[in-house]
Amino acid sequence: MEFLFDRAEKPAPLWAKGATVCALLAVYSALCIWVFSISMMKWEKVWEYRVVFLNGWMTTVGISAAALVLSTLFGLAAALARRSPFLPLKYTAVFYVETVRGLPLMFLVLFGFYGVANILGWNDRMAVGVLVLSLFSGAYIAEVIRAGIESVGRSQWDSARAIGLTLAQTYRFVILPQVLKQTLPPLAGQFSSLIKDSSLLYIVGISELTFSAQQVNSATYSTFEAYLPLGVCYLLLTLPLSLWTKSLEARVRYET
Amino acid sequence: MRIGLVNVTKAFGANRVLDGVSFEAEFGHTLALVGPSGGGKSTLLRLLAGLDRPDSGGIFVDGSELPKSEESLRLYRRKIGIVFQAYNLFPHLSARDNVMLPLLQVHGLSKTAAADRAEEVLLRFQLSAHADKQPGLLSGGQRQRVAIARALAINPKFLLLDEPTSALDPEMTAEVLDVIAELRESGRPIILVTHEMGFARKSADLVAFVADGGICECRPAEEFFGNPASPATRKFLEKILKY
């Protein structure tokens, strides 16, 4: 059975890896089918609600995509502001990043909707949802970008100044391209988190994916059949992102 | 070319690297700054390059004093070429793009004009075959030659080289020194910080010895090496020429 062990000094053969994956798939699928068969599956009823799932999925994709762009902007702005020599700007960024990272998303969602948006009379739930999610994710992205900027050596700043670039040009042509290459893998991980975190918006009644699954559940009284597709739908978004991240990690390396 | 320092002081924390230095030098082609590590030669070069500002005192280049504000210093730096010890190049850009970046973004050349100019300088330093490579794929010597090509592409008034060969092995050092010696022929003034005494002796007009917060002596190369005046210089030369 030695071929089932993958060790640094003696890697497992490729066929063993492939065979293991196939065998495990077969075992786990059999297990699933067995579980399905002993319980009374009501897939037909859930199937009737497929449009609800599809709409929820589309809403989740839409919210995630919008929050992805907005949180990148927030993160970049906060990272740059935190490096600013102008104290009010710098401390605002520090306050934002540290506060948001110290709070649960659940609190931000509840407080953002009922504490702030309600009082301001802002009733566009989707917009508030995207904003709250972006503020949350932006704080983490800010730290990723800041670490990226700090990892670019002092000599690069010197070289940029030596050829006469302005500060803005230095960021645009020298620093940020290098930061982008270095932070793409952690950023893609953060985007994956963002998609998953969007599920919390169900508590304020945004009809995204998780909310839709709950609706289907209460309409059909079929818990397993309602929640299994929920998980699959999230994986459909996050797994490709994760695979893409892996390929990026391999591709963005350049010699320094 | 003429440079002058009037009562220049520059400290990093409690360490006064340059302490009230006054100094004047006029030379045709090359001024070499030599001296022990930490003696202030790189600091002096960075001041002349307008990368750092003195804590007090004035720096004069060809009769005019360097400005104090970062914005004016940036305009001053645009007209000169600066090459550091290593990591001059931007690792995400090819050799060609490294040369073209200042031409396009700082000097306002059109894309074709910048590409032509890059082609020209890379050809001059036998780098055409490497134009599309990123710095990580170039040898140390090739990297420094690209850095020199980038500095020269903008037609600088003069060149400042800060230990351009210190990070290189002997063979690459020779390759880069050949290029610098060749620059001499083109008549553009060069100020360089170097540990290569043989090179300083052969191709510098003037050699200045920078140590202990000041410039101990500055004389024509032959005199400097043949008959050093200050005891500090003599001791330094004895030590480094021993082996």
Coordinates of C-alpha atoms in Angstrom, one line a residue:
Chain A
M1 CA 0.0 0.0 0.0
E2 CA 3.1 2.3 -0.2
F3 CA 1.7 3.9 -3.3
L4 CA -1.1 5.5 -1.3
F5 CA 1.4 7.7 0.5
D6 CA 2.7 11.0 -0.9
R7 CA 6.0 11.9 0.8
A8 CA 8.5 14.6 -0.1
E9 CA 11.3 12.1 -0.4
K10 CA 9.2 9.6 -2.3
P11 CA 6.2 11.2 -4.2
A12 CA 3.2 9.0 -5.0
P13 CA 2.9 8.1 -8.7
L14 CA 0.5 10.0 -10.8
W15 CA -1.7 7.0 -11.4
A16 CA -2.1 6.5 -7.7
K17 CA -3.4 10.0 -7.3
G18 CA -5.8 9.6 -10.1
A19 CA -7.0 6.2 -8.9
T20 CA -7.5 7.6 -5.4
V21 CA -9.6 10.5 -6.6
C22 CA -11.8 8.1 -8.7
A23 CA -12.2 5.6 -5.9
L24 CA -13.1 8.2 -3.4
L25 CA -15.6 9.8 -5.7
A26 CA -17.3 6.4 -6.2
V27 CA -17.4 5.7 -2.4
Y28 CA -18.7 9.2 -1.5
S29 CA -21.3 9.1 -4.3
A30 CA -22.5 5.7 -3.2
L31 CA -22.8 7.1 0.4
C32 CA -24.9 10.0 -0.9
I33 CA -27.2 7.8 -3.0
W34 CA -27.7 5.6 0.0
V35 CA -28.6 8.6 2.2
F36 CA -31.0 9.8 -0.5
S37 CA -32.7 6.5 -0.9
I38 CA -33.4 6.0 2.8
S39 CA -35.0 9.4 3.2
M40 CA -38.1 10.4 1.4
M41 CA -36.7 12.7 -1.3
K42 CA -39.0 15.3 -2.7
W43 CA -36.9 16.5 -5.6
E44 CA -39.9 17.0 -7.9
K45 CA -41.4 19.6 -5.5
V46 CA -38.0 21.5 -5.2
W47 CA -37.6 21.3 -9.0
E48 CA -40.8 23.4 -9.3
Y49 CA -39.0 26.2 -7.5
R50 CA -36.0 26.1 -9.7
V51 CA -36.7 29.7 -10.9
V52 CA -36.5 30.9 -7.3
F53 CA -33.0 29.3 -7.0
L54 CA -31.9 30.7 -10.3
N55 CA -33.1 34.2 -9.3
G56 CA -31.3 33.9 -6.0
W57 CA -28.2 32.7 -7.6
M58 CA -28.3 35.6 -10.1
T59 CA -28.8 38.1 -7.2
T60 CA -25.8 36.6 -5.4
V61 CA -23.6 36.9 -8.5
G62 CA -24.8 40.5 -9.0
I63 CA -24.2 41.5 -5.4
S64 CA -20.8 39.8 -5.4
A65 CA -19.7 41.3 -8.6
A66 CA -20.7 44.8 -7.6
A67 CA -19.1 44.4 -4.1
L68 CA -16.0 43.0 -5.7
V69 CA -15.4 46.2 -7.7
L70 CA -16.4 48.5 -4.9
S71 CA -14.4 46.8 -2.2
T72 CA -11.3 46.9 -4.4
L73 CA -11.8 50.6 -4.7
F74 CA -12.3 51.0 -0.9
G75 CA -9.3 48.8 -0.2
L76 CA -7.0 50.6 -2.6
A77 CA -8.2 54.0 -1.3
A78 CA -7.7 52.9 2.4
A79 CA -4.3 51.4 1.7
L80 CA -3.1 54.6 0.0
A81 CA -4.6 56.8 2.6
R82 CA -2.9 54.8 5.4
R83 CA 0.4 55.6 3.8
S84 CA -0.4 59.2 3.5
P85 CA 1.7 61.7 5.5
F86 CA -1.5 63.8 6.1
L87 CA -2.6 62.7 9.6
P88 CA -6.4 63.2 9.3
L89 CA -6.4 61.0 6.2
K90 CA -4.0 58.4 7.6
Y91 CA -5.9 58.0 10.9
T92 CA -9.3 57.9 9.1
A93 CA -8.0 54.9 7.1
V94 CA -6.5 53.3 10.3
F95 CA -9.8 53.8 12.1
Y96 CA -11.8 52.3 9.2
V97 CA -9.6 49.2 8.7
E98 CA -9.1 48.4 12.4
T99 CA -12.8 48.9 13.4
V100 CA -14.3 47.0 10.5
R101 CA -11.8 44.1 10.9
G102 CA -12.7 43.9 14.6
L103 CA -16.4 43.6 14.0
P104 CA -18.5 40.6 12.8
L105 CA -20.1 41.0 9.4
M106 CA -23.5 40.1 11.1
F107 CA -23.2 43.3 13.2
L108 CA -22.3 45.4 10.2
V109 CA -25.3 44.1 8.3
L110 CA -27.8 44.6 11.1
F111 CA -26.3 48.0 12.1
G112 CA -26.0 49.1 8.5
F113 CA -29.6 48.3 7.6
Y114 CA -31.5 49.0 10.8
G115 CA -29.1 51.4 12.5
V116 CA -28.0 53.6 9.6
A117 CA -30.0 53.1 6.3
N118 CA -33.3 53.1 8.1
I119 CA -32.7 56.3 9.9
L120 CA -31.4 57.9 6.7
G121 CA -34.5 56.7 4.9
W122 CA -32.4 54.8 2.4
N123 CA -34.6 51.9 1.2
D124 CA -32.7 50.5 -1.7
R125 CA -31.8 47.2 0.0
M126 CA -29.6 45.9 -2.7
A127 CA -27.5 49.1 -2.7
V128 CA -27.2 49.1 1.1
G129 CA -26.3 45.4 0.9
V130 CA -23.5 45.9 -1.6
L131 CA -22.2 48.9 0.3
V132 CA -22.1 47.0 3.7
L133 CA -20.4 44.0 2.0
S134 CA -17.9 46.3 0.2
L135 CA -17.0 48.2 3.4
F136 CA -16.4 44.9 5.2
S137 CA -14.3 43.3 2.4
G138 CA -12.6 46.6 1.6
A139 CA -11.0 46.6 5.1
Y140 CA -9.3 43.3 4.4
I141 CA -8.3 44.1 0.9
A142 CA -6.7 47.4 2.2
E143 CA -4.4 45.3 4.4
V144 CA -3.6 42.9 1.5
I145 CA -2.7 45.9 -0.7
R146 CA -0.8 47.7 2.0
A147 CA 1.3 44.6 2.6
G148 CA 1.9 44.4 -1.1
I149 CA 3.0 48.0 -1.3
E150 CA 5.3 47.6 1.6
S151 CA 6.9 44.5 0.1
V152 CA 8.1 46.6 -2.9
G153 CA 11.7 47.6 -2.1
R154 CA 13.0 51.1 -1.3
S155 CA 15.2 50.9 -4.4
Q156 CA 12.2 50.9 -6.6
W157 CA 11.0 54.2 -5.1
D158 CA 14.5 55.6 -5.5
S159 CA 14.7 54.5 -9.1
A160 CA 11.3 56.0 -9.9
R161 CA 12.3 59.3 -8.3
A162 CA 15.7 59.2 -10.1
I163 CA 14.0 59.1 -13.5
G164 CA 11.7 61.9 -12.5
L165 CA 8.4 60.3 -12.1
T166 CA 5.8 62.0 -9.9
L167 CA 4.3 60.2 -6.9
A168 CA 1.1 59.4 -8.8
Q169 CA 3.2 58.1 -11.8
T170 CA 5.3 56.0 -9.5
Y171 CA 2.3 54.3 -8.1
R172 CA 0.7 53.8 -11.5
F173 CA 3.7 52.6 -13.5
V174 CA 6.1 51.1 -10.9
I175 CA 4.4 50.2 -7.6
L176 CA 0.9 49.1 -8.3
P177 CA 1.8 46.7 -11.2
Q178 CA 4.2 44.9 -8.9
V179 CA 1.7 45.0 -6.1
L180 CA -1.0 43.5 -8.4
K181 CA 1.2 40.6 -9.3
Q182 CA 2.1 39.9 -5.7
T183 CA -1.4 40.3 -4.3
L184 CA -3.5 38.6 -6.9
P185 CA -3.6 35.2 -5.1
P186 CA -4.6 36.7 -1.7
L187 CA -7.0 39.0 -3.4
A188 CA -8.7 36.1 -5.2
G189 CA -9.0 34.4 -1.9
Q190 CA -10.7 37.5 -0.4
F191 CA -13.1 37.6 -3.4
S192 CA -14.0 34.0 -2.7
S193 CA -14.8 35.0 1.0
L194 CA -16.9 37.9 -0.3
I195 CA -19.1 35.6 -2.3
K196 CA -19.6 33.3 0.7
D197 CA -20.1 36.3 3.1
S198 CA -22.9 37.7 0.8
S199 CA -25.0 34.8 2.2
L200 CA -25.4 36.8 5.5
L201 CA -27.5 39.4 3.7
Y202 CA -30.4 37.0 3.9
I203 CA -31.1 38.2 7.5
V204 CA -32.3 41.5 6.2
G205 CA -34.4 39.9 3.5
I206 CA -32.4 40.4 0.4
S207 CA -33.5 37.5 -1.9
E208 CA -30.1 36.2 -2.7
L209 CA -29.2 32.5 -2.8
T210 CA -29.5 31.6 0.8
F211 CA -32.7 33.5 1.2
S212 CA -34.1 31.7 -1.8
A213 CA -33.1 28.3 -0.3
Q214 CA -35.0 29.2 2.9
Q215 CA -38.0 30.2 0.9
V216 CA -38.0 26.9 -1.0
N217 CA -37.5 25.1 2.3
S218 CA -40.5 26.7 4.0
A219 CA -42.7 26.2 0.9
T220 CA -41.9 22.6 0.4
Y221 CA -40.9 21.4 3.9
S222 CA -38.0 19.6 2.2
T223 CA -34.9 20.7 4.1
F224 CA -32.2 18.5 2.6
E225 CA -33.4 19.0 -1.0
A226 CA -33.5 22.8 -0.5
Y227 CA -30.1 23.2 1.1
L228 CA -28.1 20.8 -0.9
P229 CA -28.5 22.8 -4.1
L230 CA -27.6 25.9 -2.0
G231 CA -24.2 24.5 -1.2
V232 CA -23.7 23.3 -4.8
C233 CA -24.6 26.8 -6.1
Y234 CA -21.9 28.4 -3.9
L235 CA -19.3 25.9 -5.0
L236 CA -20.1 26.6 -8.6
L237 CA -18.9 30.2 -7.9
T238 CA -16.1 29.6 -5.4
L239 CA -14.4 26.5 -6.9
P240 CA -13.6 28.0 -10.3
L241 CA -12.3 31.1 -8.4
S242 CA -10.1 28.9 -6.3
L243 CA -8.7 27.0 -9.3
W244 CA -8.1 30.3 -11.1
T245 CA -6.2 31.5 -8.0
K246 CA -4.0 28.4 -8.1
S247 CA -3.2 29.0 -11.7
L248 CA -2.4 32.6 -11.0
E249 CA -0.1 31.8 -8.2
A250 CA 1.9 29.7 -10.7
R251 CA 1.8 32.3 -13.4
V252 CA 2.5 35.6 -11.8
R253 CA 5.9 34.7 -10.4
Y254 CA 8.7 36.6 -12.0
E255 CA 12.4 36.6 -11.1
T256 CA 13.6 39.5 -9.1
Chain B
M1 CA 31.7 70.6 -15.0
R2 CA 31.7 72.4 -11.7
I3 CA 30.3 71.3 -8.3
G4 CA 30.4 73.1 -5.1
L5 CA 29.3 72.4 -1.5
V6 CA 28.9 75.2 1.0
N7 CA 28.8 74.2 4.6
V8 CA 26.7 71.1 3.9
T9 CA 25.5 69.0 6.8
K10 CA 23.5 65.8 6.5
A11 CA 22.7 63.5 9.5
F12 CA 20.8 60.3 9.8
G13 CA 19.6 60.3 13.4
A14 CA 22.6 61.0 15.5
N15 CA 25.0 60.0 12.8
R16 CA 26.4 63.1 11.1
V17 CA 27.5 61.6 7.8
L18 CA 28.5 65.0 6.3
D19 CA 29.5 67.6 8.8
G20 CA 29.8 71.1 7.5
V21 CA 31.4 70.2 4.2
S22 CA 32.7 73.0 1.9
F23 CA 34.3 71.9 -1.3
E24 CA 34.7 72.9 -4.9
A25 CA 35.7 70.9 -7.9
E26 CA 36.0 71.5 -11.6
F27 CA 36.7 68.7 -13.9
G28 CA 36.4 67.8 -17.6
H29 CA 35.0 64.3 -17.6
T30 CA 35.0 62.2 -14.5
L31 CA 35.1 62.8 -10.8
A32 CA 35.5 59.7 -8.7
L33 CA 34.4 59.6 -5.1
V34 CA 36.3 57.0 -3.0
G35 CA 36.6 56.2 0.6
P36 CA 35.6 53.8 3.3
S37 CA 32.1 52.4 3.6
G38 CA 29.9 54.6 5.6
G39 CA 32.2 57.6 5.0
G40 CA 29.5 59.6 3.2
K41 CA 30.3 59.2 -0.5
S42 CA 26.9 57.7 -1.4
T43 CA 25.2 60.4 0.8
L44 CA 27.1 63.0 -1.1
L45 CA 26.1 61.5 -4.4
R46 CA 22.4 61.4 -3.4
L47 CA 22.6 65.0 -2.5
L48 CA 24.1 65.9 -5.8
A49 CA 21.4 63.8 -7.5
G50 CA 18.6 65.8 -5.7
L51 CA 17.3 62.6 -4.1
D52 CA 18.0 63.8 -0.6
R53 CA 18.2 67.3 0.8
P54 CA 20.9 68.6 3.1
D55 CA 20.0 69.5 6.6
S56 CA 21.8 72.8 6.1
G57 CA 24.1 74.3 3.6
G58 CA 23.9 74.7 -0.2
I59 CA 24.8 72.5 -3.1
F60 CA 25.9 74.1 -6.4
V61 CA 26.1 72.5 -9.8
D62 CA 27.6 74.5 -12.6
G63 CA 27.1 77.7 -10.7
S64 CA 23.4 77.3 -9.8
E65 CA 22.2 76.2 -6.4
L66 CA 20.0 73.1 -6.2
P67 CA 16.4 73.9 -5.3
K68 CA 14.9 72.9 -1.9
S69 CA 11.4 71.8 -2.7
E70 CA 10.7 68.2 -3.8
E71 CA 8.8 69.5 -6.9
S72 CA 11.7 71.6 -8.2
L73 CA 14.1 68.8 -7.3
R74 CA 12.1 66.4 -9.5
L75 CA 12.4 68.8 -12.4
Y76 CA 16.2 68.9 -11.7
R77 CA 16.4 65.1 -11.6
R78 CA 14.7 64.8 -15.0
K79 CA 17.8 66.3 -16.6
I80 CA 20.3 64.0 -15.1
G81 CA 21.0 60.3 -15.2
I82 CA 21.3 58.3 -12.0
V83 CA 22.4 54.7 -11.7
F84 CA 22.5 52.8 -8.4
Q85 CA 24.4 49.8 -7.1
A86 CA 21.6 47.4 -8.0
Y87 CA 17.9 47.0 -8.5
N88 CA 17.7 50.0 -10.7
L89 CA 15.3 48.3 -13.2
F90 CA 11.6 47.7 -12.7
P91 CA 11.3 43.9 -12.6
H92 CA 7.8 43.8 -14.2
L93 CA 9.0 45.7 -17.4
S94 CA 11.2 44.4 -20.2
A95 CA 14.5 46.1 -20.8
R96 CA 13.0 48.0 -23.6
D97 CA 10.0 49.2 -21.5
N98 CA 12.4 50.2 -18.7
V99 CA 14.2 52.5 -21.1
M100 CA 11.0 53.8 -22.6
L101 CA 9.1 54.5 -19.4
P102 CA 10.9 57.8 -18.6
L103 CA 10.9 58.8 -22.3
L104 CA 7.2 58.4 -22.5
Q105 CA 6.0 59.5 -19.0
V106 CA 8.6 62.1 -18.1
H107 CA 9.9 63.5 -21.3
G108 CA 6.7 63.4 -23.4
L109 CA 8.1 61.5 -26.4
S110 CA 5.7 59.8 -28.8
K111 CA 5.5 56.0 -28.7
T112 CA 7.5 55.6 -31.9
A113 CA 10.1 58.2 -31.0
A114 CA 10.6 56.6 -27.6
A115 CA 10.8 53.1 -29.2
D116 CA 13.4 54.4 -31.7
R117 CA 15.4 56.0 -29.0
A118 CA 15.3 52.8 -26.8
E119 CA 16.4 50.8 -29.8
E120 CA 19.3 53.1 -30.4
V121 CA 20.7 53.0 -26.9
L122 CA 20.2 49.3 -26.4
L123 CA 22.1 48.7 -29.7
R124 CA 24.9 51.0 -28.5
F125 CA 25.4 48.8 -25.4
Q126 CA 24.9 45.5 -27.4
L127 CA 21.7 44.8 -25.6
S128 CA 19.4 44.5 -28.6
A129 CA 19.1 40.8 -28.3
H130 CA 17.8 41.2 -24.7
A131 CA 15.4 44.1 -25.3
D132 CA 12.3 42.0 -24.6
K133 CA 13.6 40.2 -21.5
Q134 CA 12.6 41.2 -18.0
P135 CA 15.4 42.1 -15.6
G136 CA 15.1 38.7 -13.9
L137 CA 16.3 37.0 -17.1
L138 CA 19.4 39.2 -17.5
S139 CA 22.8 38.8 -15.9
G140 CA 23.9 41.4 -13.3
G141 CA 26.2 43.1 -15.8
Q142 CA 23.5 43.2 -18.4
R143 CA 21.1 44.8 -15.9
Q144 CA 23.5 47.5 -15.1
R145 CA 24.1 48.2 -18.8
V146 CA 20.4 48.5 -19.3
A147 CA 20.3 50.9 -16.3
I148 CA 23.0 53.0 -17.9
A149 CA 21.2 52.9 -21.2
R150 CA 18.0 54.1 -19.5
A151 CA 19.9 56.9 -17.8
L152 CA 21.5 57.9 -21.1
A153 CA 18.4 57.7 -23.3
I154 CA 17.1 61.0 -21.9
N155 CA 20.2 62.8 -23.0
P156 CA 21.2 63.8 -19.4
K157 CA 23.4 66.8 -18.7
F158 CA 25.6 64.5 -16.6
L159 CA 25.6 61.0 -15.1
L160 CA 25.8 60.0 -11.4
L161 CA 26.8 56.5 -10.7
D162 CA 26.6 55.1 -7.2
E163 CA 28.8 52.0 -6.9
P164 CA 27.6 50.7 -10.2
T165 CA 29.7 47.6 -10.0
S166 CA 29.7 46.7 -6.3
A167 CA 27.0 44.0 -6.7
L168 CA 28.8 42.3 -9.6
D169 CA 31.4 39.6 -10.0
P170 CA 34.8 40.5 -11.5
E171 CA 33.9 39.6 -15.1
M172 CA 30.7 41.6 -15.0
T173 CA 32.5 44.4 -13.3
A174 CA 34.8 44.6 -16.2
E175 CA 31.9 44.5 -18.6
V176 CA 30.2 47.5 -16.9
L177 CA 33.5 49.4 -16.4
D178 CA 34.2 49.1 -20.1
V179 CA 30.8 50.8 -20.8
I180 CA 31.6 53.6 -18.3
A181 CA 35.0 54.1 -19.8
E182 CA 33.5 54.3 -23.2
L183 CA 31.0 57.0 -22.0
R184 CA 34.0 59.1 -21.1
E185 CA 34.7 59.4 -24.8
S186 CA 31.3 60.8 -25.5
G187 CA 32.2 63.8 -23.3
R188 CA 29.3 63.7 -20.9
P189 CA 30.5 64.4 -17.4
I190 CA 30.3 61.6 -14.9
I191 CA 30.5 61.6 -11.1
L192 CA 30.9 58.1 -9.7
V193 CA 31.2 56.5 -6.3
T194 CA 33.5 53.4 -6.7
H195 CA 35.6 50.9 -4.9
E196 CA 37.5 50.1 -8.1
M197 CA 40.7 51.9 -7.5
G198 CA 42.4 50.8 -10.7
F199 CA 39.4 52.2 -12.7
A200 CA 39.5 55.5 -10.7
R201 CA 43.2 55.9 -11.4
K202 CA 42.9 55.1 -15.0
S203 CA 39.8 57.0 -16.1
A204 CA 39.0 59.7 -13.5
D205 CA 40.3 63.3 -13.9
L206 CA 39.7 64.0 -10.3
V207 CA 39.6 61.7 -7.3
A208 CA 38.0 62.9 -4.0
F209 CA 38.5 61.0 -0.8
V210 CA 35.4 61.1 1.4
A211 CA 35.6 60.0 5.0
D212 CA 34.8 61.0 8.6
G213 CA 32.1 63.4 7.6
G214 CA 34.0 65.4 5.0
I215 CA 36.2 65.5 1.9
C216 CA 39.8 64.9 3.0
E217 CA 41.4 65.6 -0.3
C218 CA 40.5 66.0 -4.0
R219 CA 43.3 65.9 -6.6
P220 CA 44.0 64.7 -10.1
A221 CA 44.0 60.9 -10.2
E222 CA 47.8 60.4 -10.8
E223 CA 48.7 62.7 -7.8
F224 CA 46.0 61.2 -5.6
F225 CA 47.3 57.6 -6.1
G226 CA 51.0 58.4 -6.6
N227 CA 51.4 60.8 -3.8
P228 CA 48.4 61.1 -1.4
A229 CA 48.6 64.2 0.7
S230 CA 46.4 63.4 3.7
P231 CA 47.3 60.7 6.2
A232 CA 43.8 59.4 6.1
T233 CA 44.0 58.8 2.3
R234 CA 47.4 57.2 2.6
K235 CA 46.2 54.8 5.3
F236 CA 43.1 54.0 3.3
L237 CA 45.1 53.3 0.1
E238 CA 47.7 51.2 2.0
K239 CA 44.9 49.1 3.4
I240 CA 43.0 48.4 0.3
L241 CA 46.0 48.1 -2.0
K242 CA 47.7 45.6 0.3
Y243 CA 46.3 42.5 -1.4

